Short mmCIF file of C-alpha atoms in Angstrom, two decimals:
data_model
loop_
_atom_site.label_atom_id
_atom_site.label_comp_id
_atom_site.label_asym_id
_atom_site.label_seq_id
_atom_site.Cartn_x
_atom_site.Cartn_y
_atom_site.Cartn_z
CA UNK C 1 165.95 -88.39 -119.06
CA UNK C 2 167.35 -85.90 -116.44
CA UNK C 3 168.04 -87.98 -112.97
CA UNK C 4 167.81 -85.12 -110.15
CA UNK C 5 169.13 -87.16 -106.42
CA UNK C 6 166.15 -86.39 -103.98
CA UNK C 7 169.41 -84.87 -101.47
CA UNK C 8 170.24 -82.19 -103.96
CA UNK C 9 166.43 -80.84 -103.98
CA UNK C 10 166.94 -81.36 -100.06
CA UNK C 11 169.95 -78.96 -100.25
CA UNK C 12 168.52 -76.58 -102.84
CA UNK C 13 165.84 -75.98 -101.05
CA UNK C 14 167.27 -75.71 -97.56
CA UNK C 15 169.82 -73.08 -99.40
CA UNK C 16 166.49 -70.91 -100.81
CA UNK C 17 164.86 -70.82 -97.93
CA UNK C 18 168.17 -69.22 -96.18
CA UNK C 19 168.19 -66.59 -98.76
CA UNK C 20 165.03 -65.81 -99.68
CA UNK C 21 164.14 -64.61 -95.80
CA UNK C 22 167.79 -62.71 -95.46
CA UNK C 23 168.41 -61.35 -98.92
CA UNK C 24 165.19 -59.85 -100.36
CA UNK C 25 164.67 -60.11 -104.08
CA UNK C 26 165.74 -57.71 -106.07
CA UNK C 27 162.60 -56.35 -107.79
CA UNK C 28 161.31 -55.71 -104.65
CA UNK C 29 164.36 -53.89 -103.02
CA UNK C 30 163.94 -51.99 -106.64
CA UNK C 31 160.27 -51.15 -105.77
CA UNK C 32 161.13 -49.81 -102.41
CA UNK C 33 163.72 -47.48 -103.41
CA UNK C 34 161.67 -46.06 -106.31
CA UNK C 35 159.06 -45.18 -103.93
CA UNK C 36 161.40 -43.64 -101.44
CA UNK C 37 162.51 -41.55 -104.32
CA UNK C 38 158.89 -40.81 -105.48
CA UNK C 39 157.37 -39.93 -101.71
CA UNK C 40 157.18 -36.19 -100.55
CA UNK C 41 155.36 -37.35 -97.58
CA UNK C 42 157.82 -37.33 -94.34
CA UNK C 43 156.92 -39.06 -92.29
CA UNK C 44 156.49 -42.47 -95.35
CA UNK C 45 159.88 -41.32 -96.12
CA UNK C 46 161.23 -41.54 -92.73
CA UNK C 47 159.36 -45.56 -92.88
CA UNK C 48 160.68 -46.20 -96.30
CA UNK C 49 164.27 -44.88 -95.36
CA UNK C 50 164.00 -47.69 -92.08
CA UNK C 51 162.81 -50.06 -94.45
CA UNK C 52 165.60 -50.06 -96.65
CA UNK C 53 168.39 -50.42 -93.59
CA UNK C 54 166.31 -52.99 -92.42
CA UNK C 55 167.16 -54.77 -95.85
CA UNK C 56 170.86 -54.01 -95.84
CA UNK C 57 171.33 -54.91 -91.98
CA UNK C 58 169.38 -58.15 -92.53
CA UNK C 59 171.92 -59.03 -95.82
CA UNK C 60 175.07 -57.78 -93.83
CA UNK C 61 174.17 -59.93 -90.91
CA UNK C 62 172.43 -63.01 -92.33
CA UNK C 63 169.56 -62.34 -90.07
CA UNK C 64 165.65 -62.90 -90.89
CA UNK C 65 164.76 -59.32 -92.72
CA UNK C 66 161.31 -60.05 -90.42
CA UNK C 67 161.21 -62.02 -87.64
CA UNK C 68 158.04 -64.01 -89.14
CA UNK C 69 159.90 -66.21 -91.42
CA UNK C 70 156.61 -67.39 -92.52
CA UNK C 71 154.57 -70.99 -93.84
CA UNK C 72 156.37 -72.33 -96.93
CA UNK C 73 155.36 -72.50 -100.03
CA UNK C 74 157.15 -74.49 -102.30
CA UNK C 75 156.59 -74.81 -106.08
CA UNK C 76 158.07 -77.17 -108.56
CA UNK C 77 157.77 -76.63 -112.00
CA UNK C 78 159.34 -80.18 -113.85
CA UNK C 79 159.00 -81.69 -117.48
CA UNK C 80 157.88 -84.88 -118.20
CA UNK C 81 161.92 -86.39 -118.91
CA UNK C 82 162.62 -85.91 -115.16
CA UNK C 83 163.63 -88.49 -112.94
CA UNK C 84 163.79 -87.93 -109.23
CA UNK C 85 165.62 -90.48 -107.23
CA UNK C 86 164.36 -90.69 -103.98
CA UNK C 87 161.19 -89.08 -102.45
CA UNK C 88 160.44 -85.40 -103.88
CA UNK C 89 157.90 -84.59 -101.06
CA UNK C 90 160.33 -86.05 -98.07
CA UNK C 91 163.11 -84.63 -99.87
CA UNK C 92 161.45 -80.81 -100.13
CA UNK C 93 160.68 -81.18 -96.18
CA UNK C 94 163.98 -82.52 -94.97
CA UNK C 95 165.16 -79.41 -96.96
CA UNK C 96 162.54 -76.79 -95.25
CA UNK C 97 163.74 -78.43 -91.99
CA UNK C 98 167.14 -78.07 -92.15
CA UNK C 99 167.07 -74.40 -93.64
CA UNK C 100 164.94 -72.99 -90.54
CA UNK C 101 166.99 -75.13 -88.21
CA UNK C 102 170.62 -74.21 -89.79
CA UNK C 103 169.57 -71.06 -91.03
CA UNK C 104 168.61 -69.67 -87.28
CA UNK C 105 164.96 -68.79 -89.05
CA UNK C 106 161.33 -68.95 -86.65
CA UNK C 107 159.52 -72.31 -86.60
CA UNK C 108 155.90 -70.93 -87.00
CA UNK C 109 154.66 -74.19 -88.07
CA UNK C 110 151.92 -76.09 -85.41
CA UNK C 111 150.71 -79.76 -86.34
CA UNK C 112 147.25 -78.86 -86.34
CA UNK C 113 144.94 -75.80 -86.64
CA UNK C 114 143.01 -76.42 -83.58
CA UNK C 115 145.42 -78.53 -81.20
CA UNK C 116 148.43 -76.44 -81.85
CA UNK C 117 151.95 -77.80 -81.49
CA UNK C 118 154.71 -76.80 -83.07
CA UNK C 119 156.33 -78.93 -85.62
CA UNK C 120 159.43 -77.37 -84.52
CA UNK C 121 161.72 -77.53 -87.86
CA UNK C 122 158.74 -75.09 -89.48
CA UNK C 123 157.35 -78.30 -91.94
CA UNK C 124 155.49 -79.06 -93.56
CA UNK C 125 156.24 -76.94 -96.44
CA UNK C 126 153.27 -76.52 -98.89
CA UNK C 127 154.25 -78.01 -101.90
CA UNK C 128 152.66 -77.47 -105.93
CA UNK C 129 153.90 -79.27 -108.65
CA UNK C 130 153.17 -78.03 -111.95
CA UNK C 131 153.97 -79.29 -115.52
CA UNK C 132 156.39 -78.01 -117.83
CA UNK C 133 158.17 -79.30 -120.80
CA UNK C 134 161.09 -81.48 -121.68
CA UNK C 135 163.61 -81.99 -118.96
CA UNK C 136 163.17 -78.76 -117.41
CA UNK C 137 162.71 -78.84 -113.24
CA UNK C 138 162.38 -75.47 -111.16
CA UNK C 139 162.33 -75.01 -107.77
CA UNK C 140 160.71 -72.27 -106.27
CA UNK C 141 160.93 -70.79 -102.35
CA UNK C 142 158.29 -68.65 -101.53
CA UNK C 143 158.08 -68.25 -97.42
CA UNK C 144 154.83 -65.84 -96.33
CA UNK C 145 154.31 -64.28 -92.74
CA UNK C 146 150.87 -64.67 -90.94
CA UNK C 147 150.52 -60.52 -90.73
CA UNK C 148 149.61 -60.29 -94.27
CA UNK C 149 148.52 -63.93 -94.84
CA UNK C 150 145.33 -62.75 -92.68
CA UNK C 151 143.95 -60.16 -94.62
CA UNK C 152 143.59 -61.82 -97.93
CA UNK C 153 140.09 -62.17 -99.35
CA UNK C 154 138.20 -64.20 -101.47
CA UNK C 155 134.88 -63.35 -102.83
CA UNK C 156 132.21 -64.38 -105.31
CA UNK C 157 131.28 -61.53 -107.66
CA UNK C 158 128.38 -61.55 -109.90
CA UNK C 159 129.08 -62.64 -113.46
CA UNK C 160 127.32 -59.63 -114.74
CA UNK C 161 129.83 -57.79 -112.10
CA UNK C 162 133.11 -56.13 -114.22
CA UNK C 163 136.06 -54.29 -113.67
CA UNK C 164 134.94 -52.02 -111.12
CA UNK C 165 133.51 -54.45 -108.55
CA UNK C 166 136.83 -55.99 -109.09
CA UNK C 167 138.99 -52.89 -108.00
CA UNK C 168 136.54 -51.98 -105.31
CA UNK C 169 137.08 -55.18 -103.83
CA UNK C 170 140.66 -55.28 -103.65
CA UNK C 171 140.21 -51.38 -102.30
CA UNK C 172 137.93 -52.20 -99.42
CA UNK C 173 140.51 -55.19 -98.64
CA UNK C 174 143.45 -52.97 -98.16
CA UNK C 175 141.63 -50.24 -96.82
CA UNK C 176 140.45 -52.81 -93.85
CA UNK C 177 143.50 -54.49 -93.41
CA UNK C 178 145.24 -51.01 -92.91
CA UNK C 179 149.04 -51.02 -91.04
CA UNK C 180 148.67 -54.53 -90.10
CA UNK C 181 150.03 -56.55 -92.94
CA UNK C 182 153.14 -54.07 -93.24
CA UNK C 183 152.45 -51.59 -96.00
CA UNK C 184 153.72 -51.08 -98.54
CA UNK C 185 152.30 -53.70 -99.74
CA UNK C 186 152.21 -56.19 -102.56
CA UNK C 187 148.95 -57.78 -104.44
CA UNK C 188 148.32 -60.33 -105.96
CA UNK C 189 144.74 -61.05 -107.37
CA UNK C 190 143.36 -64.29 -108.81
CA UNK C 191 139.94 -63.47 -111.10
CA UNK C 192 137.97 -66.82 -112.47
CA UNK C 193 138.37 -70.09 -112.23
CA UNK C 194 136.55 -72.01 -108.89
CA UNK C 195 137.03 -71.78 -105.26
CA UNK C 196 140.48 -73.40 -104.93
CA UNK C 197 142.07 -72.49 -108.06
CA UNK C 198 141.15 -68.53 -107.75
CA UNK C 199 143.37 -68.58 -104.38
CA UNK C 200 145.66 -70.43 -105.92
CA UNK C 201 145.70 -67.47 -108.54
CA UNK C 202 146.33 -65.01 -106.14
CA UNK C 203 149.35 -66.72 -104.81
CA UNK C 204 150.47 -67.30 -108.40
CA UNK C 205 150.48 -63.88 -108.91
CA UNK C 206 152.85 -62.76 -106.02
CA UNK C 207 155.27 -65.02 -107.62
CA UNK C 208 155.76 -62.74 -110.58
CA UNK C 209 158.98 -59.94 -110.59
CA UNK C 210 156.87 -56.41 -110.02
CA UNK C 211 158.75 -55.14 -113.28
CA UNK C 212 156.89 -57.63 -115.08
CA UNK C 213 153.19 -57.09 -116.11
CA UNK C 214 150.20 -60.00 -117.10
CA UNK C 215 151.14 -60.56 -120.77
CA UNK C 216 147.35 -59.78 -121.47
CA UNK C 217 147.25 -55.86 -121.80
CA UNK C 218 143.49 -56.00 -120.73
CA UNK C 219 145.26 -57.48 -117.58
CA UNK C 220 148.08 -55.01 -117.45
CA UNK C 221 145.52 -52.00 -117.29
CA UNK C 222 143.67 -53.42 -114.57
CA UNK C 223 146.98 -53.71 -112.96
CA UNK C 224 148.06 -50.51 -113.35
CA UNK C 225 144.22 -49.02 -112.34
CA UNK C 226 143.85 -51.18 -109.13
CA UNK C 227 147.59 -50.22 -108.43
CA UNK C 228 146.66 -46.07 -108.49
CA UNK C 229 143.30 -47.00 -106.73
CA UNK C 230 145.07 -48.37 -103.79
CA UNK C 231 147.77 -45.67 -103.80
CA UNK C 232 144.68 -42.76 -103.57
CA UNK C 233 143.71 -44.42 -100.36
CA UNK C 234 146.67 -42.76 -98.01
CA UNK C 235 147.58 -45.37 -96.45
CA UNK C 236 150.88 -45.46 -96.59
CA UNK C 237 154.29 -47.52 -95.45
CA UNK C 238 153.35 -48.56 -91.82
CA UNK C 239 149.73 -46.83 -91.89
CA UNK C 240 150.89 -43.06 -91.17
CA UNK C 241 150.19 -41.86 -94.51
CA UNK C 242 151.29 -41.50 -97.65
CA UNK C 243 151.32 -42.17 -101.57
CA UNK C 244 153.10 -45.80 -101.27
CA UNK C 245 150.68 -47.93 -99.88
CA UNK C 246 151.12 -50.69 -102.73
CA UNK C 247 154.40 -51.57 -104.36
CA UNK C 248 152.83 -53.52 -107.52
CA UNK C 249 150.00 -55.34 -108.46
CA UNK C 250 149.71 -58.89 -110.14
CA UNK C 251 146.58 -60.50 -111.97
CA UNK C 252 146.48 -63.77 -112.63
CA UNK C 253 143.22 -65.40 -114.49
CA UNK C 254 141.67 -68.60 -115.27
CA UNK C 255 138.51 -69.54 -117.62
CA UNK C 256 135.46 -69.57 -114.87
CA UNK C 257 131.60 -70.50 -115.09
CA UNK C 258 129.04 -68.88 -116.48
CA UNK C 259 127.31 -68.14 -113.17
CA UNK C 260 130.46 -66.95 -111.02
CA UNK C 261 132.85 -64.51 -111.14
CA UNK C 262 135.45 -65.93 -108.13
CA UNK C 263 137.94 -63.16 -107.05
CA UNK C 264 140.90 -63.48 -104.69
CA UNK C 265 142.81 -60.83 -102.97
CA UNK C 266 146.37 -62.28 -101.92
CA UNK C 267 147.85 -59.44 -99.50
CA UNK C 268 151.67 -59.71 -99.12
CA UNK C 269 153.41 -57.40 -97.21
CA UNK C 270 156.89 -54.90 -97.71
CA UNK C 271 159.04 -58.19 -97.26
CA UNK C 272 157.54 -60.21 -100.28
CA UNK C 273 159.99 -63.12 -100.50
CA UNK C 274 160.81 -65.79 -103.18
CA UNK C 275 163.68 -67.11 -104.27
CA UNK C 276 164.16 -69.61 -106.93
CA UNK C 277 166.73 -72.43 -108.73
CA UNK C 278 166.98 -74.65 -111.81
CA UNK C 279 168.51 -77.69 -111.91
CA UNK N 1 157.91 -34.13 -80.87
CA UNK N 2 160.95 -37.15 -80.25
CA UNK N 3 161.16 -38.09 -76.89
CA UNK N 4 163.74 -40.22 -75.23
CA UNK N 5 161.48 -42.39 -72.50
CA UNK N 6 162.91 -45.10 -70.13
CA UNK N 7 160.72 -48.03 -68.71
CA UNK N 8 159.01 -48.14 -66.15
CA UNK N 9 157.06 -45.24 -67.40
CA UNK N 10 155.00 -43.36 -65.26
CA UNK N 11 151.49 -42.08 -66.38
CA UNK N 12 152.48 -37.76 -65.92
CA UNK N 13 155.24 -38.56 -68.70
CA UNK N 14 152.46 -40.88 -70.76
CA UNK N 15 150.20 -37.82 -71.02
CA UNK N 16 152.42 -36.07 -72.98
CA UNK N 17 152.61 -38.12 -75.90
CA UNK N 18 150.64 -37.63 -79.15
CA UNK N 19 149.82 -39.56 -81.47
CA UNK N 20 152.56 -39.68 -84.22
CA UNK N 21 155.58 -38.50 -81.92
CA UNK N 22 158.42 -40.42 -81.95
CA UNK N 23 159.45 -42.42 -78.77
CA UNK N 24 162.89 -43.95 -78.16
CA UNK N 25 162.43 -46.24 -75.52
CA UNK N 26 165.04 -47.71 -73.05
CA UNK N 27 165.00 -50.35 -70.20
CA UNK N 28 163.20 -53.22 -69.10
CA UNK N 29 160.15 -54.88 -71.85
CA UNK N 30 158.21 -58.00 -71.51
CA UNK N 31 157.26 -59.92 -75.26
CA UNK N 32 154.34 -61.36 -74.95
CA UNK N 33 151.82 -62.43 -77.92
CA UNK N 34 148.80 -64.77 -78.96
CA UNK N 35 149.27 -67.67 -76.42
CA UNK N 36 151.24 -65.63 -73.13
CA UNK N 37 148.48 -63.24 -73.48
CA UNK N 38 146.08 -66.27 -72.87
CA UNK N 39 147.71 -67.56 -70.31
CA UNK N 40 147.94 -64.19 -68.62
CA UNK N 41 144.44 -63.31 -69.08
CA UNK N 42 143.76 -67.09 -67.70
CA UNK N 43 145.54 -66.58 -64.24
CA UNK N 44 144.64 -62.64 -63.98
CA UNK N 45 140.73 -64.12 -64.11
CA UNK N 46 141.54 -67.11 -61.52
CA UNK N 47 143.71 -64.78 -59.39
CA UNK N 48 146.61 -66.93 -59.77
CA UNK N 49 149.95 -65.14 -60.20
CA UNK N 50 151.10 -63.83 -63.88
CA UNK N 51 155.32 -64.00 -65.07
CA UNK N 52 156.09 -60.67 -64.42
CA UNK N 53 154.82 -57.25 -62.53
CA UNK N 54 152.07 -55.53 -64.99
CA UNK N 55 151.96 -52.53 -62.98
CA UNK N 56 153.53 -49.66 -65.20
CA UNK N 57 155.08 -52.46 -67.63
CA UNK N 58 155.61 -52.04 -71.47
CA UNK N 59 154.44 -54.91 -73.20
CA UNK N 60 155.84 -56.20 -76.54
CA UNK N 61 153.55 -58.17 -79.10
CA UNK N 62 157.13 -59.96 -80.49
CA UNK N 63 158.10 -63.58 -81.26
CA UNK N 64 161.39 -63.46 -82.36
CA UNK N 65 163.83 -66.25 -84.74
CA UNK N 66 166.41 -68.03 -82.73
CA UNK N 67 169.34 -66.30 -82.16
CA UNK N 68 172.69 -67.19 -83.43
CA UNK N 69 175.91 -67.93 -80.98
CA UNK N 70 177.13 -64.54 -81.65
CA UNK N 71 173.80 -62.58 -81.21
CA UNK N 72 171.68 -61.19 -78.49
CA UNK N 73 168.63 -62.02 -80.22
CA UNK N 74 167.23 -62.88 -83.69
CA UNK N 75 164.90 -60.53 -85.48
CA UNK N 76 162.71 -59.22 -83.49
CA UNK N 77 159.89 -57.13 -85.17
CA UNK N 78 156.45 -56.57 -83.91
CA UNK N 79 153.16 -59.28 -84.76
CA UNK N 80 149.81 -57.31 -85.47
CA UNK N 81 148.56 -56.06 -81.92
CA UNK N 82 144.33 -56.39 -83.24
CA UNK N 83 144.89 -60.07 -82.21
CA UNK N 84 145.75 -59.38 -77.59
CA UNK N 85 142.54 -57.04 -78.31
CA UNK N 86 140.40 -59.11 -76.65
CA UNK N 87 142.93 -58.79 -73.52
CA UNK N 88 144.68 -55.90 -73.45
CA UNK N 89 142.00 -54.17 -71.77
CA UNK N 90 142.42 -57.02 -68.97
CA UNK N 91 145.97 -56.32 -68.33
CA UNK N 92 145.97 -52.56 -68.68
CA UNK N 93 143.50 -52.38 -66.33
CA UNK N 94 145.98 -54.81 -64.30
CA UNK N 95 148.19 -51.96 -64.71
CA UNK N 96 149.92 -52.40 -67.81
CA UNK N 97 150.52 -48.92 -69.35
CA UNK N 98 152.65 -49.60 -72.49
CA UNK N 99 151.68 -51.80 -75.35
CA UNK N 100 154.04 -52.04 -78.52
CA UNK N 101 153.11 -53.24 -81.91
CA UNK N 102 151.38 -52.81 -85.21
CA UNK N 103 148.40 -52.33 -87.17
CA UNK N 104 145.10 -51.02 -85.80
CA UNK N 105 143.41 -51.72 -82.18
CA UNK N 106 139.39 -51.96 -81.71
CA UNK N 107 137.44 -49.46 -79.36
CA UNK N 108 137.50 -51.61 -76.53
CA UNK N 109 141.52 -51.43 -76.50
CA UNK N 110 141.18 -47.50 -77.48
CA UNK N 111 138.78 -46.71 -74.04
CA UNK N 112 140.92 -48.93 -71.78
CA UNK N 113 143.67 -46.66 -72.88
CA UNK N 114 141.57 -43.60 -72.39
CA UNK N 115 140.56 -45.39 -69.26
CA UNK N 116 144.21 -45.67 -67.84
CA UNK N 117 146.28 -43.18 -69.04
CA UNK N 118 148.33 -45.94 -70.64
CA UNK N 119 149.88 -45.67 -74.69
CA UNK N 120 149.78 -47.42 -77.94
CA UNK N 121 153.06 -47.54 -79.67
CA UNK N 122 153.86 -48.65 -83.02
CA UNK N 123 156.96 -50.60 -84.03
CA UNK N 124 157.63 -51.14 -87.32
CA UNK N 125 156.96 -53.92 -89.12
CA UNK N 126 158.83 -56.25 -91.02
CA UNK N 127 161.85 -54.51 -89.59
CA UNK N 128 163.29 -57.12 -87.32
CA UNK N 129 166.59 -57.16 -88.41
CA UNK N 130 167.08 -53.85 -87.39
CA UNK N 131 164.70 -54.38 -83.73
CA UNK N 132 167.52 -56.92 -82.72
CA UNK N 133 169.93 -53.85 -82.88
CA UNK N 134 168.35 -52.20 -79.90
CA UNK N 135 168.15 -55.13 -77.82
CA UNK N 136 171.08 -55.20 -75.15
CA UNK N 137 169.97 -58.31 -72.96
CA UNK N 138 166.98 -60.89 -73.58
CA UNK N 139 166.08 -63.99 -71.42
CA UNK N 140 163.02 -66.16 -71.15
CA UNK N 141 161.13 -65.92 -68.04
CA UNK N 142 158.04 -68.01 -68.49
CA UNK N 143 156.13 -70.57 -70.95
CA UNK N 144 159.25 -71.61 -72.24
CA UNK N 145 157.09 -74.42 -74.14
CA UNK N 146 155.63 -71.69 -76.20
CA UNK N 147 159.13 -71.93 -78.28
CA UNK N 148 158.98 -68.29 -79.90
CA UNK N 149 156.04 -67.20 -78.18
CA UNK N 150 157.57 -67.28 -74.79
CA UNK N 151 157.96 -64.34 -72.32
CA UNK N 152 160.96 -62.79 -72.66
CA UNK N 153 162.50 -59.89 -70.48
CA UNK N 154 164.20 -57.82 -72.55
CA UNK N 155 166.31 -54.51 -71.87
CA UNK N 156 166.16 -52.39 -74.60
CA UNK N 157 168.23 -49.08 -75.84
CA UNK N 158 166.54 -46.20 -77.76
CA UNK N 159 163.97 -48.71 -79.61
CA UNK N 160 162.49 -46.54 -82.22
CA UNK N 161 158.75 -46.20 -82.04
CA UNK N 162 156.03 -44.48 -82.87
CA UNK N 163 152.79 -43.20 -80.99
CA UNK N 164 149.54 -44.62 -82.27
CA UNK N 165 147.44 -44.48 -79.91
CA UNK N 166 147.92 -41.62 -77.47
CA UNK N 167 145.73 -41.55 -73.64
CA UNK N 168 143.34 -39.02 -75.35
CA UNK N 169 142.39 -41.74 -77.46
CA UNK N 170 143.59 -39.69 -81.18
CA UNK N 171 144.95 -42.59 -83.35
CA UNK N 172 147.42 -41.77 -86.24
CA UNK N 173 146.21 -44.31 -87.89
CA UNK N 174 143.60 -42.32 -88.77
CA UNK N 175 145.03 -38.87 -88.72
CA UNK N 176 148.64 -39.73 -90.24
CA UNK N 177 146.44 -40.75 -93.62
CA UNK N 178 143.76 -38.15 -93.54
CA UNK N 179 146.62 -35.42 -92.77
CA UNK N 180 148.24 -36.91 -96.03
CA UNK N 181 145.26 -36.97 -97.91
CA UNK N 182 144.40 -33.10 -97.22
CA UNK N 183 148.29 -32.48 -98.29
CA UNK N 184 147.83 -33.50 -101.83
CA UNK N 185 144.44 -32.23 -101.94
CA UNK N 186 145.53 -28.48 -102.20
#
């Protein structure tokens, strides 16, 4: 049995929530700079040339790469032959608090949808925990800002519906949402299960390194077709045009129901941030 | 065109701008999203008086992180403008003639513009780090219980920006793509 002190998640988490908003992950820096390389269009190189000092000033400085630090989402991934001592959900909170409070990082957080005050140390994080084997226990950081947070989608398709209802959904998403959730963007896109797992999907999905494609190649074409679907629609980094208006795609699927064919569209934008640990 | 603008505009130098210039803006700006907007639009409508002078002002949809000792200001990128649509008409016709931010506005935004010779400019976003890098000065001035979402006066040197939406109404969000678009197309 592995004995993990509820303080060290605390500090763990606090630590990847510091990072993970100043120090963007590496496959996406990757992403960017292939597609600066890759546009002819000025005026999206000019935006993707910004982009990338915005990285490197944010890293130099230790400052928020965007000033929407984002709702938390925190997954952890733990084995059976774990033993946490202390409180895991107090202990992942405490840690969220005392990242966005030491790490200078925007409380975004209100108490409640409707009434609207601010929690003011940016809890409470949103917390998964999902199964793995042995004595293995993950911890993954995965703040998201509100611009691209409100242009996902989630629709029912028709089970008799395919592949191309599927891409012209996530098209007519990102052709709607436009310059708002800060293209280039990333997708991710949950197909099957029900209504709380497919979003749940689409999230998944954003988790995965861009480099890395669904282990299903039926999956990895779709990818790769909804990917060049987006890019024909000119969009572009920031909305004034050009080929890079996605960065990479992610599919993520579940068995579903014989009458229902649940899709979601997760839209995250040019500053897609996670940042992970093992203990 | 790049143009080197300092706040307060006036309207003769607005006219010139087209959609897709490049603006470098210096001087005074006021942030102001989601809830200041409210509460603007509240006291504009009950005549009661608003944080700052709207006439000729530049308005800034920003809420920025907290700033360190040794800073001016935290990051300070733009929020997605679509959301003050259903005031900005309010305060331009209050006078405001400068709105910065991202992402597309609705036609009631794009005739007030038309309306008042006033400008749509684009910050860009997710690039906050490198906002806080033009901002020489920044104090709160009202609703300091709306934490980031307060009104702050900021001065501002050569803030890099881009025209959206210029007083003719021509929005590069449409033309920027669909100039693109015709590019590859030959």
């Amino acid at each position: 049995m592995k004995e993990i002190d509820a303080s060290l998640i605390t500090e763990t988490v606090s630590n990847l929530c510091i990072q993970a908003n100043t120090d963007l992950c590496f496959d996406i820096v990757q992403a960017i700079n292939d597609a600066y390389e890759a546009e002819t269009w000025e005026p999206a190189r000019e935006t993707l040339l910004n982009i990338k000092e915005n990285i490197k000033i944010a890293k130099e400085k230790e400052l928020p790469i965007c000033q929407d630090t984002g709702m938390v989402s925190v997954y952890i991934i733990m084995g059976p032959d774990v033993h946490i001592n202390g409180d895991l959900v107090k202990a992942v909170n405490d840690g969220v608090s005392d990242g966005y409070t030491r790490g200078f990082l925007r409380k975004s957080m209100v108490r409640d949808p409707l009434r609207r005050v601010n929690t003011e140390d940016n809890t409470p994080a949103f917390i998964t925990i999902e199964p793995a084997q042995g004595d293995y226990f993950k911890i993954i950081v995965s703040p998201k800002g509100c611009g691209s947070e409100n242009k996902c989608k989630l629709k029912f398709l028709n089970p008799t519906d395919g592949e191309d209802e599927i891409v012209r959904f996530v098209v007519d998403t990102v052709k709607e949402a436009g310059a708002a959730p800060c293209p280039p963007i990333v997708i991710g896109v949950g197909i099957g299960g029900n209504f709380e797992k497919v979003a749940y999907l689409s999230k998944k999905a954003l988790l995965r390194p861009l480099f890395k494609h669904n282990s299903d190649p039926y999956y990895a074409n779709l990818e790769k077709r909804v990917m060049e679907e987006v890019n024909k629609l000119g969009i572009g980094p920031q909305g004034f045009g050009g080929r890079t208006t996605c960065l990479g795609v992610a599919i993520e699927t579940l068995p579903t129901h014989v009458a229902g064919l649940p899709v979601a569209v997760n839209i995250s934008c040019h500053v897609t941030r996670r940042k992970c640990a093992e203990l | 065109m790049k143009y080197r603008i300092i706040t307060p505009v006036e309207k003769d130098i607005i006219k010139e701008l087209r959609a897709g210039d490049s603006v470098f803006l210096s001087g005074i700006i006021y942030t102001a999203r989601d809830q200041a907007h409210k509460r603007i639009a509240d006291a504009l409508n009950e005549g009661k008086e608003i944080p700052f002078d709207l006439n000729n002002s530049a308005i800034y949809y920003s809420g920025p992180t907290p700033e360190h000792d040794d800073f001016i200001i935290g990051s300070c990128g733009p929020t997605t403008s679509s959301r003050m649509d259903k005031f900005s008409p309010l305060l331009m016709d209050h006078g405001n003639l400068v709105m910065i931010g991202k992402g597309q506005r609705n036609k009631a935004v794009r005739d007030a513009i038309i309306r008042n010779g006033a400008v749509y400019l684009g910050a860009a976003g997710g690039l906050g780090a490198m906002m806080a890098a033009c901002v020489k000065k920044a104090e709160i001035i009202a609703y300091p219980d709306l934490g980031c979402e307060a009104v702050r006066r900021l001065v501002v040197e050569d803030m890099p920006l881009t025209v959206i939406i210029d007083s003719e109404g021509n929005d590069l969000y449409e033309i920027g793509p669909a100039e693109y678009l015709r590019s590859i197309d030959i």
